[in-house]
XYZ file of C-alpha atoms in Angstrom:
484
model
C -10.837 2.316 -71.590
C -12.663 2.317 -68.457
C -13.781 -1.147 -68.852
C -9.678 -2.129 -69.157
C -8.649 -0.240 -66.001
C -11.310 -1.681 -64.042
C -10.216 -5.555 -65.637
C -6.713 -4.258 -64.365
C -7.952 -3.091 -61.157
C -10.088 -6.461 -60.001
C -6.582 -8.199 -61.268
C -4.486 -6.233 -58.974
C -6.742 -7.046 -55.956
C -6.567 -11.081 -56.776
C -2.948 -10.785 -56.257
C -2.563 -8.984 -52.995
C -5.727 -11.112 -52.115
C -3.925 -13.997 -52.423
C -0.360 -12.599 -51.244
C -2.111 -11.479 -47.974
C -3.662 -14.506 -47.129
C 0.014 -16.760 -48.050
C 1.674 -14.391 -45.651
C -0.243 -15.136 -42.900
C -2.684 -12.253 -42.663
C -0.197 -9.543 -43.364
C 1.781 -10.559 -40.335
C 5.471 -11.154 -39.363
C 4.680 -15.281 -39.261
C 8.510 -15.061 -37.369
C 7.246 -12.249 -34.733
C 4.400 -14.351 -34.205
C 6.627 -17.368 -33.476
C 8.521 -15.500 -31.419
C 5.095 -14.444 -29.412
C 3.981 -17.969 -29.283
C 7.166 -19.682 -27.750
C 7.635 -16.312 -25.213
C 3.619 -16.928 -23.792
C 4.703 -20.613 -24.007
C 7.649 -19.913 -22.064
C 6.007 -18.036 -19.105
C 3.320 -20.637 -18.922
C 5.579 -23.007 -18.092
C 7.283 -20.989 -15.204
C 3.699 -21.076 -13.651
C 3.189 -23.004 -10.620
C -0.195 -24.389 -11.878
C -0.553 -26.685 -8.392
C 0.653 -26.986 -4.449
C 2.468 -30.448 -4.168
C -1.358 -31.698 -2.497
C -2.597 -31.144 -6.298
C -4.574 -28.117 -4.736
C -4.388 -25.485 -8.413
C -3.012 -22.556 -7.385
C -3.562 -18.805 -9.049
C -0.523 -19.429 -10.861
C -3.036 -21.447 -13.243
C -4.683 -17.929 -14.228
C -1.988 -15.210 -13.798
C 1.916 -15.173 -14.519
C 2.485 -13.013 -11.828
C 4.871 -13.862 -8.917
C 2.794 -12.995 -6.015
C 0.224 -15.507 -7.068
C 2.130 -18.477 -7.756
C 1.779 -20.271 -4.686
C -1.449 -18.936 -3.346
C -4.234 -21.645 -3.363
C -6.933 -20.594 -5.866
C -10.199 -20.222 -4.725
C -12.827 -23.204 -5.823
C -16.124 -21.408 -6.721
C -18.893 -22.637 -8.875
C -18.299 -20.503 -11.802
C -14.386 -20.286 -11.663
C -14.279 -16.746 -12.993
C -11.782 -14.374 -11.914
C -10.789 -11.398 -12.943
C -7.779 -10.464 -14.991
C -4.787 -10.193 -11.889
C -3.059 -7.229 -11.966
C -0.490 -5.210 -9.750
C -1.175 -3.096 -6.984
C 1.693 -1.435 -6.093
C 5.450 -2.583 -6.419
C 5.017 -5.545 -4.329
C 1.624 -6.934 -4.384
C -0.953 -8.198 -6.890
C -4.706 -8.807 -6.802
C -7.193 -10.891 -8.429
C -10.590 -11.141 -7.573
C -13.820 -13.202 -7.783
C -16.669 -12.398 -9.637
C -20.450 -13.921 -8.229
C -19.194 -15.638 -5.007
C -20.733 -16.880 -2.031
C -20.247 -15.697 1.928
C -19.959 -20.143 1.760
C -17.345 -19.984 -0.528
C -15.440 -17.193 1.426
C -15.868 -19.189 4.204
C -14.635 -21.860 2.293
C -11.896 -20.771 1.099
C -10.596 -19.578 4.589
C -10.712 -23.323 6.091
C -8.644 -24.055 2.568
C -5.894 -21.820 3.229
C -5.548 -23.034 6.602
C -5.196 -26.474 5.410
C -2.851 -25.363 3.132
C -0.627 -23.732 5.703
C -1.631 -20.291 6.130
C -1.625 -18.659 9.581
C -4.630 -16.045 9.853
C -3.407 -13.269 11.693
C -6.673 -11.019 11.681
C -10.149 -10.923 10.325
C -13.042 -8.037 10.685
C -15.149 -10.473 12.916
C -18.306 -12.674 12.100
C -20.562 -9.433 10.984
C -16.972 -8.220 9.382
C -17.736 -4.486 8.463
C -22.068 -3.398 8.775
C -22.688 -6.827 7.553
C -21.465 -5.873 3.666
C -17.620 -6.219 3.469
C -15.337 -9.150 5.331
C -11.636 -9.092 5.972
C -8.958 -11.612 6.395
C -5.280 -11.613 6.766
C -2.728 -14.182 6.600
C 0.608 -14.906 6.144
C 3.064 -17.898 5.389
C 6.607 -17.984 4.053
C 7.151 -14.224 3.968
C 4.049 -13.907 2.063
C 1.102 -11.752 3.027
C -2.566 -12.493 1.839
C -5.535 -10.421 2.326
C -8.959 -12.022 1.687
C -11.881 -9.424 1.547
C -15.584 -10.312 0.173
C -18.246 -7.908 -0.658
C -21.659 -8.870 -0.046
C -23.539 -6.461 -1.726
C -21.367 -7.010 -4.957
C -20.651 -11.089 -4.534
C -16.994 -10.271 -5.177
C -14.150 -12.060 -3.536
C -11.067 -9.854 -3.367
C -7.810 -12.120 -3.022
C -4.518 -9.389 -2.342
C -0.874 -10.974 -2.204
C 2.023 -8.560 -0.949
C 5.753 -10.068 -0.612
C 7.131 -9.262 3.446
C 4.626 -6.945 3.992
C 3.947 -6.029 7.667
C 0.747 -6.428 9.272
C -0.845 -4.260 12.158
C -0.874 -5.148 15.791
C -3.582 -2.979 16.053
C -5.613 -5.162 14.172
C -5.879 -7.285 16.827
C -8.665 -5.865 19.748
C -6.941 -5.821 23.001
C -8.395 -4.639 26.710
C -5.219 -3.087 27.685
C -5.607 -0.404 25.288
C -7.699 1.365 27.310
C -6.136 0.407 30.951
C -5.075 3.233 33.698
C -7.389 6.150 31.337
C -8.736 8.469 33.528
C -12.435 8.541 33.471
C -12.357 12.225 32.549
C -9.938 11.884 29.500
C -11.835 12.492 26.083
C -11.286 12.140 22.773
C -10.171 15.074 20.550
C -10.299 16.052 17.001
C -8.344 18.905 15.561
C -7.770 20.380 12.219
C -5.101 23.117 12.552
C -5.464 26.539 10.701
C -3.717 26.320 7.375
C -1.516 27.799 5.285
C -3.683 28.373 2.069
C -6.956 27.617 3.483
C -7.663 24.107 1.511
C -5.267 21.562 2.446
C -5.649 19.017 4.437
C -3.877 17.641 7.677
C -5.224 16.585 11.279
C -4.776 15.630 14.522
C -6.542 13.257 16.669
C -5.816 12.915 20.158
C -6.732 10.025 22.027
C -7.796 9.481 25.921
C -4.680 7.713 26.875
C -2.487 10.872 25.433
C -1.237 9.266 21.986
C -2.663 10.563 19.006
C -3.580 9.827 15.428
C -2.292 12.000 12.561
C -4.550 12.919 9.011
C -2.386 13.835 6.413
C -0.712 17.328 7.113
C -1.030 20.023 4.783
C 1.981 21.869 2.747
C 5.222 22.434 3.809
C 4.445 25.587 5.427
C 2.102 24.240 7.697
C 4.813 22.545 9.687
C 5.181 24.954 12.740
C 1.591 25.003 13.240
C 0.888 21.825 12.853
C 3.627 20.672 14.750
C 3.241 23.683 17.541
C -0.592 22.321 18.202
C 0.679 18.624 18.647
C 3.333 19.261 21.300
C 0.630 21.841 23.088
C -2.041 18.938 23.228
C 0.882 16.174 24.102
C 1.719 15.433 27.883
C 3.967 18.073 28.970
C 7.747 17.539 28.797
C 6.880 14.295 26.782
C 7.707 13.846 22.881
C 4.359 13.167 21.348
C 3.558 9.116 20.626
C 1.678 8.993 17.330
C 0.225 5.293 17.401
C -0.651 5.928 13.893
C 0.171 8.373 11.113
C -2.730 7.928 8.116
C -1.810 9.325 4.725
C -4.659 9.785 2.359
C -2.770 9.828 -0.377
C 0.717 11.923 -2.112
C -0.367 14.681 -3.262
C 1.654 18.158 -1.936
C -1.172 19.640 0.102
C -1.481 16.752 2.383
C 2.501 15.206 2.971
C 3.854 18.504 3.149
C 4.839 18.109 6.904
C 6.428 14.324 5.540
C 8.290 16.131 3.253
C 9.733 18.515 6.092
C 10.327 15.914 8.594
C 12.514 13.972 5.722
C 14.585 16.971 5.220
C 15.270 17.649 8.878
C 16.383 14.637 10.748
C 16.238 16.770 14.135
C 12.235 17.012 13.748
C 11.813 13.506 13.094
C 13.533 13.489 16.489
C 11.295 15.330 18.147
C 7.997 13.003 18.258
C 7.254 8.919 18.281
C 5.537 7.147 15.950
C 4.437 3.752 15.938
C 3.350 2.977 12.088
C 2.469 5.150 9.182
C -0.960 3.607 7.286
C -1.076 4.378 3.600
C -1.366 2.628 0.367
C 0.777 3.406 -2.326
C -0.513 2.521 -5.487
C 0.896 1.290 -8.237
C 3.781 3.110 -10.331
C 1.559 4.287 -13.179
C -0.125 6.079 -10.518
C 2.589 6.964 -8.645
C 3.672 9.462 -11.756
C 4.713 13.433 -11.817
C 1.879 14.481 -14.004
C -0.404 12.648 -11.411
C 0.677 13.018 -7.877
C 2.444 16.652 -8.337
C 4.831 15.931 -5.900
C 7.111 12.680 -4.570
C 6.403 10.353 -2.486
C 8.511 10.393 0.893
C 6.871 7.874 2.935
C 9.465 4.908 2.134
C 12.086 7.387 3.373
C 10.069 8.807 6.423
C 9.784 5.139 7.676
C 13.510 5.530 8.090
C 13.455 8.819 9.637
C 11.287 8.232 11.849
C 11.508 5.569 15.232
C 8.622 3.687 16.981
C 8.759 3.274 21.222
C 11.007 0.702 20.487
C 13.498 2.305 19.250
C 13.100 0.853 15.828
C 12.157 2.408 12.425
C 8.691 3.296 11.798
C 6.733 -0.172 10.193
C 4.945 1.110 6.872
C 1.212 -0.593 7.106
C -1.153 -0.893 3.797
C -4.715 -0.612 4.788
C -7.201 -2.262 2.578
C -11.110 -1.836 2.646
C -12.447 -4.135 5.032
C -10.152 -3.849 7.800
C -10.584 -2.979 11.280
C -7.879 -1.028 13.324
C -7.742 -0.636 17.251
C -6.525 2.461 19.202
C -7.850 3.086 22.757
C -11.603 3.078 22.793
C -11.833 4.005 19.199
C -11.747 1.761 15.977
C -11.245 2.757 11.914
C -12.744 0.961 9.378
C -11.667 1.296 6.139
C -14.066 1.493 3.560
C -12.993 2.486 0.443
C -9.072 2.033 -1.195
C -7.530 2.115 -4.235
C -7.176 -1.411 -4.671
C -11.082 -2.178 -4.916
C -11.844 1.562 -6.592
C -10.686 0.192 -10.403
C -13.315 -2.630 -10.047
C -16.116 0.232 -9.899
C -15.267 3.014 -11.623
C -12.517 2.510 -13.736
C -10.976 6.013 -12.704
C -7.586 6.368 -13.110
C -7.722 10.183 -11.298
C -4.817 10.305 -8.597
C -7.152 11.632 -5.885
C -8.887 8.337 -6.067
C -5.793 6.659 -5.026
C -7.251 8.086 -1.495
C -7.995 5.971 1.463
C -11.180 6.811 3.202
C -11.957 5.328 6.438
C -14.406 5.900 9.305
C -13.600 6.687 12.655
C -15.776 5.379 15.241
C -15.403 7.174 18.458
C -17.833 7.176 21.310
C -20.549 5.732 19.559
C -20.211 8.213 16.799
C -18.843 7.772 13.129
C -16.310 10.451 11.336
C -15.812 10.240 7.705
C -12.296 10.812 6.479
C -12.123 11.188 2.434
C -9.109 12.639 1.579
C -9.000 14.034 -1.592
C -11.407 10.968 -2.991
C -13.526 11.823 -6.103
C -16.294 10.354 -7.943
C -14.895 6.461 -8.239
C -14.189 6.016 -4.171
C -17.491 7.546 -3.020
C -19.070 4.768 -6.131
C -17.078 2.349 -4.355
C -18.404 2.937 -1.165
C -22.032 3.239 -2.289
C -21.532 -0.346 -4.013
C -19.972 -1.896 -0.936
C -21.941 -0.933 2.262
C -25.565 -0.585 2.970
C -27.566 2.841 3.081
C -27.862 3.209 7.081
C -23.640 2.515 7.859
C -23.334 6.101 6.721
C -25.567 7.786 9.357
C -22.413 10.263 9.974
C -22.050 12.495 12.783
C -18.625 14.157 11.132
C -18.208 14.432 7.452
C -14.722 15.673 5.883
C -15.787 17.340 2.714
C -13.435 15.261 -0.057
C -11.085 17.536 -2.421
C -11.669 20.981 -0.743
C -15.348 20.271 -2.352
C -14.551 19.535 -5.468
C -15.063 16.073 -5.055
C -18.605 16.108 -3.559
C -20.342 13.773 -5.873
C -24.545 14.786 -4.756
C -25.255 10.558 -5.430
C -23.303 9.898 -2.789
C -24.610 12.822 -0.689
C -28.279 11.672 -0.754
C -27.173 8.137 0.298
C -25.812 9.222 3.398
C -26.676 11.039 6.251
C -24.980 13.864 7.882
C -24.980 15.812 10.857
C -21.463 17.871 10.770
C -19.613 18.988 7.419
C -15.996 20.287 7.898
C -13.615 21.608 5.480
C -14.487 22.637 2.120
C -12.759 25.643 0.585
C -14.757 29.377 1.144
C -15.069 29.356 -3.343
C -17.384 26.614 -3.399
C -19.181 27.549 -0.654
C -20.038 30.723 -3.220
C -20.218 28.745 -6.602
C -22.197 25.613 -8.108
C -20.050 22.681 -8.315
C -21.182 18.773 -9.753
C -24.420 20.020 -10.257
C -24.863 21.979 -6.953
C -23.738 19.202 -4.647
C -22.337 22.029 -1.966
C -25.050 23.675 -1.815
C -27.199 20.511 -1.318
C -24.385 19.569 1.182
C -25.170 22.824 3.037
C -29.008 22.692 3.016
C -28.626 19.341 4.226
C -25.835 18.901 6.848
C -27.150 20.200 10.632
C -23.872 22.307 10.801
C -21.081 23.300 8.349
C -17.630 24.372 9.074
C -14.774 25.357 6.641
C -11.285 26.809 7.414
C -10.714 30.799 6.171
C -8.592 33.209 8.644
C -12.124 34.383 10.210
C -12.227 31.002 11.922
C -8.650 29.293 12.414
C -8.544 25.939 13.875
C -11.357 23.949 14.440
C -11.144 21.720 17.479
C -14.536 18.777 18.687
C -14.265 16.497 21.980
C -16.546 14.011 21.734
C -19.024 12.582 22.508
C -19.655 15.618 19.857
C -23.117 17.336 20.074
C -24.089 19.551 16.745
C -23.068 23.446 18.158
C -20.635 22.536 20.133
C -17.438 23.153 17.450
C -14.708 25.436 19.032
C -13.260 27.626 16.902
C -9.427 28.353 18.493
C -8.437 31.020 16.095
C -6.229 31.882 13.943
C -2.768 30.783 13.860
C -0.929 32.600 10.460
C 0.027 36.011 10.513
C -0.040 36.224 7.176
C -2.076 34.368 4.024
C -1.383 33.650 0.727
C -4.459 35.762 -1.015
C -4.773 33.444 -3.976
C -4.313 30.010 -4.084
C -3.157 28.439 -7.655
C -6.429 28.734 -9.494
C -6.621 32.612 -8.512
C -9.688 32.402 -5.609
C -9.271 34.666 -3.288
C -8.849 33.606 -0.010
C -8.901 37.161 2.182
C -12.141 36.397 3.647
C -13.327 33.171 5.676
C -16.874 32.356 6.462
C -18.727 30.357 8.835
C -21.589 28.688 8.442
C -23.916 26.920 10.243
C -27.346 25.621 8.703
């Protein structure tokens, strides 16, 4: 009997053997008709070539941004699958190029048309990343090649708007007075971790970080028109948002629900790039994103509505004597890590003022502070001010012991007293010359610069009152200072 049922068994298999492979390997043959003809279909709206014959990126990607930018001709031809960045711009990039080929393809998109509007210079960034902008036709390109990783990033956004302030100019820093300096300010704030700051520069316009939760308005806000020319509305040449989350565009958030405060100060661009919508989710960002609105709300010294601005690593911004590089965003942060953590949607950037470098992180984790590692050299991060990413939590100790740093500022008190990522705080803190965090023993911390390690004024407290816990239950009652 056993014999028989196996007999039946091997004659059962024969049949759906053979039935499986008639059908077409189990598949819907019509679906995969239907597949064929669709890819078949978008392949043809591609614009493969320019009318010179020069192939375009439309010959590797369907997507619209890239149809009529001029590919770039490397030895390998390898790119990288293009994707979206946010709702209006796509990248693809190029794996094991040449600084020739870069170069390269800059003279080919001039012959094909395109106007450069801005590049990082001949030693771009340190040496290790190079930045281009151009535009024809309503479309924006931004060319950006990484040394140390042979990578050619190639960025197409539809209308976007492009910087002034890219552009170096010697009347930035006409009729200062010889004694004006440069000042950086974080207000005290509301629960002791967020993040939002203030930079003023000599000619009396500032540059805003962020800017805490909603209940950090007043004080925010109160410390701004105190440090602003008196009887003047504040000019903010530039308003930098790290990223959405609700601890740092709380004072966005305010200013779109009260038109009269967007009233009350200037601003000439807001700098922040929004990534893309899977992002850009509830679960991710914990809060919405206002800035589209605020560009509305708010007017420039023209008169006009604020211009929205995307940095991308690589570039090179002017204001007064100072300059910000941006070196890591969340365009290029994918291509290293992978991470798909909303805090790495940050943009970090480095302030040079004076002849000294501040690090701003944002709430940037593990993947950005990769990025950076992979993209600049050792000695560009000898730092004189470091802004502790994520409260702390996102101190990565890799990163740490690449870089050097004189001045810490800004973790929460917690981590000061626990071990996090394998005791990179405390390595931060036996490390860094000085370290500063806000708690409502200190207040607001306030640096002119040229900064000298010591010389950190503490201006006190601000709030009458705290919140005790914040949302994971540390107690914030107690603030310390301390200074290795």
């Amino acid at each position: 009997m056993k014999k028989k049922a196996f007999k039946k068994f091997i004659s059962l298999l024969l049949v759906f053997t053979f039935m499986f492979a008639f059908t077409g390997c189990g598949g819907d043959t019509s679906t995969q008709e239907n597949e064929s003809e669709t890819e078949t279909e978008a392949a043809e709206e591609r614009i493969i070539a320019l009318e010179d014959g020069t192939r375009t990126f439309g010959y590797y990607s369907e997507l619209a941004q890239l149809q009529q930018v001029p590919a770039m001709v490397t030895e390998r031809d390898f790119f990288t699958h293009a994707e979206l960045c946010n709702d209006s711009c796509a990248q693809i990039c190029a794996q094991n190029t040449t600084k020739e080929e870069y170069d390269a393809y800059l003279a080919l998109l001039k012959k094909e048309g395109f106007e450069l509007f801005a590049d990082s210079g001949a030693d771009g960034i340190n040496n290790n990343v190079y930045f281009s902008a151009f535009q024809k036709d309503g479309l924006t390109l931004y060319v950006t090649y990484h040394a140390l990783q042979n990578m050619t990033g190639i960025t197409a956004g539809m209308k976007e708007n492009l910087s002034p302030n890219m552009i170096y100019s010697d009347s930035y820093t006409q009729g200062i007075s010889e004694d004006a300096k440069n000042i950086f300010m974080i207000p005290d704030m509301a629960l002791c971790q967020e993040l939002g700051a203030i930079f003023k520069l000599k000619n009396g316009h500032f540059i805003l970080i962020d800017g805490g939760v909603k209940e950090d308005y007043d004080n925010f806000f109160n410390h701004l028109f105190e440090l602003a020319p008196e009887g003047e509305k504040p000019v903010i040449d530039a308003w930098f948002l790290t990223h959405a989350h609700s601890d740092h565009i709380g004072v966005m958030e305010v200013l779109c629900d009260k038109k009269t405060y967007a009233d009350r100060i200037i601003c000439n661009g807001i700098y922040y790039n929004k990534p893309t919508i899977e992002w850009m989710t509830e679960s991710n960002s914990g809060s919405y994103d206002p800035v589209d609105l605020l560009t509305f709300m708010l007017k420039d010294e023209n008169g006009n509505n604020t211009p929205l601005y995307r940095p991308l690593m690589g570039e090179r911004f002017y204001f007064g004597d100072i300059n910000i590089e941006i070196v890591a965003s969340t365009d290029f942060v994918r291509n290293t890590d992978g991470s798909t953590d909303f805090n790495d949607t940050s943009t970090q950037f480095i302030m040079n003022v004076d002849g000294q470098k501040v690090l701003i992180t944002g709430d940037g984790e593990r993947g950005l502070q990769l990025c950076m590692i992979e993209n600049f050299d050792r000695e560009y991060f000898d730092l004189d001010i470091y802004q502790v990413p994520h409260h702390g939590y996102g101190t990565f100790r890799p990163f740490l012991k690449y870089v050097t740093i004189k001045t810490a500022v800004f973790p929460s008190r917690f981590l000061v007293e626990s071990s996090y990522d394998e005791g990179a705080t405390h390595y931060l803190m036996e490390t860094a010359s000085e370290y500063y965090y806000l708690g409502n023993d200190n207040g607001t911390l306030q640096m002119t610069f040229p900064y000298k390690t010591g010389d950190m004024e503490i201006l006190g407290n601000d709030f009458n009152f705290y919140r005790p816990f914040d949302s994971f239950g540390n107690d914030f009652t107690h603030g310390l200072y301390i200074e290795g």
